[in-house]
């Protein structure tokens, strides 16, 4: 049990380090991207190159995904302070949320499909 907790802590620390480094890199280079996106891109590059195996971080990533709703509740509760804005511009906000969610899902699906095909080609060699 202790070993599992230590491994989970290590995995979370590595993921947080990528997030932090991505933020630093984005600020240092002036990239117009959030640090989390840059960090995930770096991690994806390491996965694709084979330098890091995805199974190494599976537990920490699974924990973050399982508890993802907790990250969004404060943002949703803050919307209650903006009732008049939501009544006048709510449909535009909803449209942007729906389009961005669709784009994220599409890019994620294409990335996973591309990585799956790349991996299957390279494993067959």
PDB file of C-alpha atoms in Angstrom:
ATOM      1  CA  UNK A   1       0.000   0.000   0.000  1.00  0.00           C
ATOM      2  CA  UNK A   2       2.796   2.433   0.885  1.00  0.00           C
ATOM      3  CA  UNK A   3       4.654   1.582  -2.307  1.00  0.00           C
ATOM      4  CA  UNK A   4       1.537   2.288  -4.361  1.00  0.00           C
ATOM      5  CA  UNK A   5       1.050   5.669  -2.680  1.00  0.00           C
ATOM      6  CA  UNK A   6       4.705   6.577  -3.253  1.00  0.00           C
ATOM      7  CA  UNK A   7       4.446   5.592  -6.923  1.00  0.00           C
ATOM      8  CA  UNK A   8       1.256   7.619  -7.328  1.00  0.00           C
ATOM      9  CA  UNK A   9       2.968  10.604  -5.686  1.00  0.00           C
ATOM     10  CA  UNK A  10       5.932  10.219  -8.049  1.00  0.00           C
ATOM     11  CA  UNK A  11       3.658  10.067 -11.095  1.00  0.00           C
ATOM     12  CA  UNK A  12       1.731  13.144  -9.988  1.00  0.00           C
ATOM     13  CA  UNK A  13       4.998  14.979  -9.302  1.00  0.00           C
ATOM     14  CA  UNK A  14       6.234  14.193 -12.829  1.00  0.00           C
ATOM     15  CA  UNK A  15       2.971  15.417 -14.369  1.00  0.00           C
ATOM     16  CA  UNK A  16       3.086  18.602 -12.272  1.00  0.00           C
ATOM     17  CA  UNK A  17       6.722  19.112 -13.297  1.00  0.00           C
ATOM     18  CA  UNK A  18       5.740  18.950 -16.970  1.00  0.00           C
ATOM     19  CA  UNK A  19       2.929  21.432 -16.322  1.00  0.00           C
ATOM     20  CA  UNK A  20       5.292  23.777 -14.481  1.00  0.00           C
ATOM     21  CA  UNK A  21       8.072  23.466 -17.070  1.00  0.00           C
ATOM     22  CA  UNK A  22       5.574  24.054 -19.878  1.00  0.00           C
ATOM     23  CA  UNK A  23       4.409  27.254 -18.159  1.00  0.00           C
ATOM     24  CA  UNK A  24       7.972  28.419 -17.706  1.00  0.00           C
ATOM     25  CA  UNK A  25       8.832  27.603 -21.317  1.00  0.00           C
ATOM     26  CA  UNK A  26       5.744  29.383 -22.647  1.00  0.00           C
ATOM     27  CA  UNK A  27       6.588  32.528 -20.653  1.00  0.00           C
ATOM     28  CA  UNK A  28      10.297  32.397 -21.524  1.00  0.00           C
ATOM     29  CA  UNK A  29       9.698  32.014 -25.262  1.00  0.00           C
ATOM     30  CA  UNK A  30       6.582  34.188 -25.463  1.00  0.00           C
ATOM     31  CA  UNK A  31       4.443  31.354 -26.849  1.00  0.00           C
ATOM     32  CA  UNK A  32       0.760  32.301 -26.982  1.00  0.00           C
ATOM     33  CA  UNK A  33      -0.192  28.936 -25.446  1.00  0.00           C
ATOM     34  CA  UNK A  34      -1.037  27.918 -21.891  1.00  0.00           C
ATOM     35  CA  UNK A  35       1.779  26.215 -20.037  1.00  0.00           C
ATOM     36  CA  UNK A  36      -0.275  23.063 -19.596  1.00  0.00           C
ATOM     37  CA  UNK A  37      -0.617  22.682 -23.356  1.00  0.00           C
ATOM     38  CA  UNK A  38       3.121  23.180 -23.872  1.00  0.00           C
ATOM     39  CA  UNK A  39       3.886  20.669 -21.095  1.00  0.00           C
ATOM     40  CA  UNK A  40       1.514  18.114 -22.570  1.00  0.00           C
ATOM     41  CA  UNK A  41       3.105  18.647 -25.981  1.00  0.00           C
ATOM     42  CA  UNK A  42       6.536  17.965 -24.501  1.00  0.00           C
ATOM     43  CA  UNK A  43       5.219  14.858 -22.771  1.00  0.00           C
ATOM     44  CA  UNK A  44       3.597  13.683 -26.015  1.00  0.00           C
ATOM     45  CA  UNK A  45       6.910  14.159 -27.810  1.00  0.00           C
ATOM     46  CA  UNK A  46       8.652  12.032 -25.174  1.00  0.00           C
ATOM     47  CA  UNK A  47       5.978   9.358 -25.522  1.00  0.00           C
ATOM     48  CA  UNK A  48       6.275   9.400 -29.314  1.00  0.00           C
ATOM     49  CA  UNK A  49      10.071   9.163 -29.216  1.00  0.00           C
ATOM     50  CA  UNK A  50       9.951   6.233 -26.811  1.00  0.00           C
ATOM     51  CA  UNK A  51      11.980   8.090 -24.171  1.00  0.00           C
ATOM     52  CA  UNK A  52       9.087   7.734 -21.704  1.00  0.00           C
ATOM     53  CA  UNK A  53       6.600   4.874 -21.633  1.00  0.00           C
ATOM     54  CA  UNK A  54       2.980   5.989 -21.079  1.00  0.00           C
ATOM     55  CA  UNK A  55       2.523   3.187 -18.531  1.00  0.00           C
ATOM     56  CA  UNK A  56       5.027   5.015 -16.312  1.00  0.00           C
ATOM     57  CA  UNK A  57       2.495   7.798 -15.646  1.00  0.00           C
ATOM     58  CA  UNK A  58      -0.759   5.859 -16.025  1.00  0.00           C
ATOM     59  CA  UNK A  59      -1.738   5.844 -12.348  1.00  0.00           C
ATOM     60  CA  UNK A  60      -1.249   9.584 -11.801  1.00  0.00           C
ATOM     61  CA  UNK A  61      -3.012  10.491 -15.031  1.00  0.00           C
ATOM     62  CA  UNK A  62      -5.876   8.146 -14.157  1.00  0.00           C
ATOM     63  CA  UNK A  63      -6.281   9.795 -10.750  1.00  0.00           C
ATOM     64  CA  UNK A  64      -6.382  13.266 -12.285  1.00  0.00           C
ATOM     65  CA  UNK A  65      -8.916  12.169 -14.890  1.00  0.00           C
ATOM     66  CA  UNK A  66     -11.087  10.450 -12.284  1.00  0.00           C
ATOM     67  CA  UNK A  67     -11.205  13.617 -10.160  1.00  0.00           C
ATOM     68  CA  UNK A  68     -11.507  16.068 -13.056  1.00  0.00           C
ATOM     69  CA  UNK A  69     -14.975  17.219 -12.016  1.00  0.00           C
ATOM     70  CA  UNK A  70     -13.505  18.706  -8.833  1.00  0.00           C
ATOM     71  CA  UNK A  71     -11.401  21.055 -10.973  1.00  0.00           C
ATOM     72  CA  UNK A  72     -14.473  22.472 -12.723  1.00  0.00           C
ATOM     73  CA  UNK A  73     -16.925  22.950  -9.832  1.00  0.00           C
ATOM     74  CA  UNK A  74     -15.371  26.257  -8.614  1.00  0.00           C
ATOM     75  CA  UNK A  75     -15.481  27.672 -12.145  1.00  0.00           C
ATOM     76  CA  UNK A  76     -19.127  26.676 -12.543  1.00  0.00           C
ATOM     77  CA  UNK A  77     -20.080  28.157  -9.174  1.00  0.00           C
ATOM     78  CA  UNK A  78     -18.473  31.490 -10.084  1.00  0.00           C
ATOM     79  CA  UNK A  79     -20.898  31.756 -13.014  1.00  0.00           C
ATOM     80  CA  UNK A  80     -23.677  32.444 -10.516  1.00  0.00           C
ATOM     81  CA  UNK A  81     -22.163  35.904  -9.961  1.00  0.00           C
ATOM     82  CA  UNK A  82     -22.703  36.797 -13.632  1.00  0.00           C
ATOM     83  CA  UNK A  83     -26.454  36.294 -14.060  1.00  0.00           C
ATOM     84  CA  UNK A  84     -27.097  39.434 -16.162  1.00  0.00           C
ATOM     85  CA  UNK A  85     -24.202  38.631 -18.482  1.00  0.00           C
ATOM     86  CA  UNK A  86     -25.446  35.091 -18.954  1.00  0.00           C
ATOM     87  CA  UNK A  87     -28.972  36.282 -19.716  1.00  0.00           C
ATOM     88  CA  UNK A  88     -27.791  38.698 -22.418  1.00  0.00           C
ATOM     89  CA  UNK A  89     -24.803  36.830 -23.888  1.00  0.00           C
ATOM     90  CA  UNK A  90     -25.417  33.282 -22.674  1.00  0.00           C
ATOM     91  CA  UNK A  91     -26.167  31.793 -26.077  1.00  0.00           C
ATOM     92  CA  UNK A  92     -22.855  33.100 -27.452  1.00  0.00           C
ATOM     93  CA  UNK A  93     -20.962  31.730 -24.465  1.00  0.00           C
ATOM     94  CA  UNK A  94     -22.729  28.383 -24.826  1.00  0.00           C
ATOM     95  CA  UNK A  95     -21.907  28.292 -28.541  1.00  0.00           C
ATOM     96  CA  UNK A  96     -18.207  28.954 -27.842  1.00  0.00           C
ATOM     97  CA  UNK A  97     -18.166  26.269 -25.136  1.00  0.00           C
ATOM     98  CA  UNK A  98     -19.821  23.733 -27.413  1.00  0.00           C
ATOM     99  CA  UNK A  99     -17.529  24.494 -30.377  1.00  0.00           C
ATOM    100  CA  UNK A 100     -14.377  24.437 -28.262  1.00  0.00           C
ATOM    101  CA  UNK A 101     -15.436  21.181 -26.596  1.00  0.00           C
ATOM    102  CA  UNK A 102     -16.099  19.657 -30.009  1.00  0.00           C
ATOM    103  CA  UNK A 103     -12.707  20.840 -31.280  1.00  0.00           C
ATOM    104  CA  UNK A 104     -10.913  19.447 -28.218  1.00  0.00           C
ATOM    105  CA  UNK A 105     -12.656  16.103 -28.647  1.00  0.00           C
ATOM    106  CA  UNK A 106     -11.834  16.046 -32.358  1.00  0.00           C
ATOM    107  CA  UNK A 107      -8.155  16.935 -31.875  1.00  0.00           C
ATOM    108  CA  UNK A 108      -7.871  14.403 -29.051  1.00  0.00           C
ATOM    109  CA  UNK A 109      -9.451  11.669 -31.160  1.00  0.00           C
ATOM    110  CA  UNK A 110      -7.213  12.450 -34.130  1.00  0.00           C
ATOM    111  CA  UNK A 111      -4.116  12.557 -31.902  1.00  0.00           C
ATOM    112  CA  UNK A 112      -4.948   9.228 -30.285  1.00  0.00           C
ATOM    113  CA  UNK A 113      -5.717   7.661 -33.654  1.00  0.00           C
ATOM    114  CA  UNK A 114      -2.483   9.011 -35.115  1.00  0.00           C
ATOM    115  CA  UNK A 115      -0.429   7.765 -32.176  1.00  0.00           C
ATOM    116  CA  UNK A 116      -2.139   4.365 -32.349  1.00  0.00           C
ATOM    117  CA  UNK A 117      -1.327   4.021 -36.041  1.00  0.00           C
ATOM    118  CA  UNK A 118       2.250   5.232 -35.526  1.00  0.00           C
ATOM    119  CA  UNK A 119       2.741   2.819 -32.646  1.00  0.00           C
ATOM    120  CA  UNK A 120       1.290  -0.140 -34.518  1.00  0.00           C
ATOM    121  CA  UNK A 121       3.542   0.600 -37.525  1.00  0.00           C
ATOM    122  CA  UNK A 122       6.634   0.820 -35.341  1.00  0.00           C
ATOM    123  CA  UNK A 123       5.804  -2.254 -33.256  1.00  0.00           C
ATOM    124  CA  UNK A 124       5.361  -4.375 -36.358  1.00  0.00           C
ATOM    125  CA  UNK A 125       8.946  -3.684 -37.458  1.00  0.00           C
TER     126      UNK A 125
END
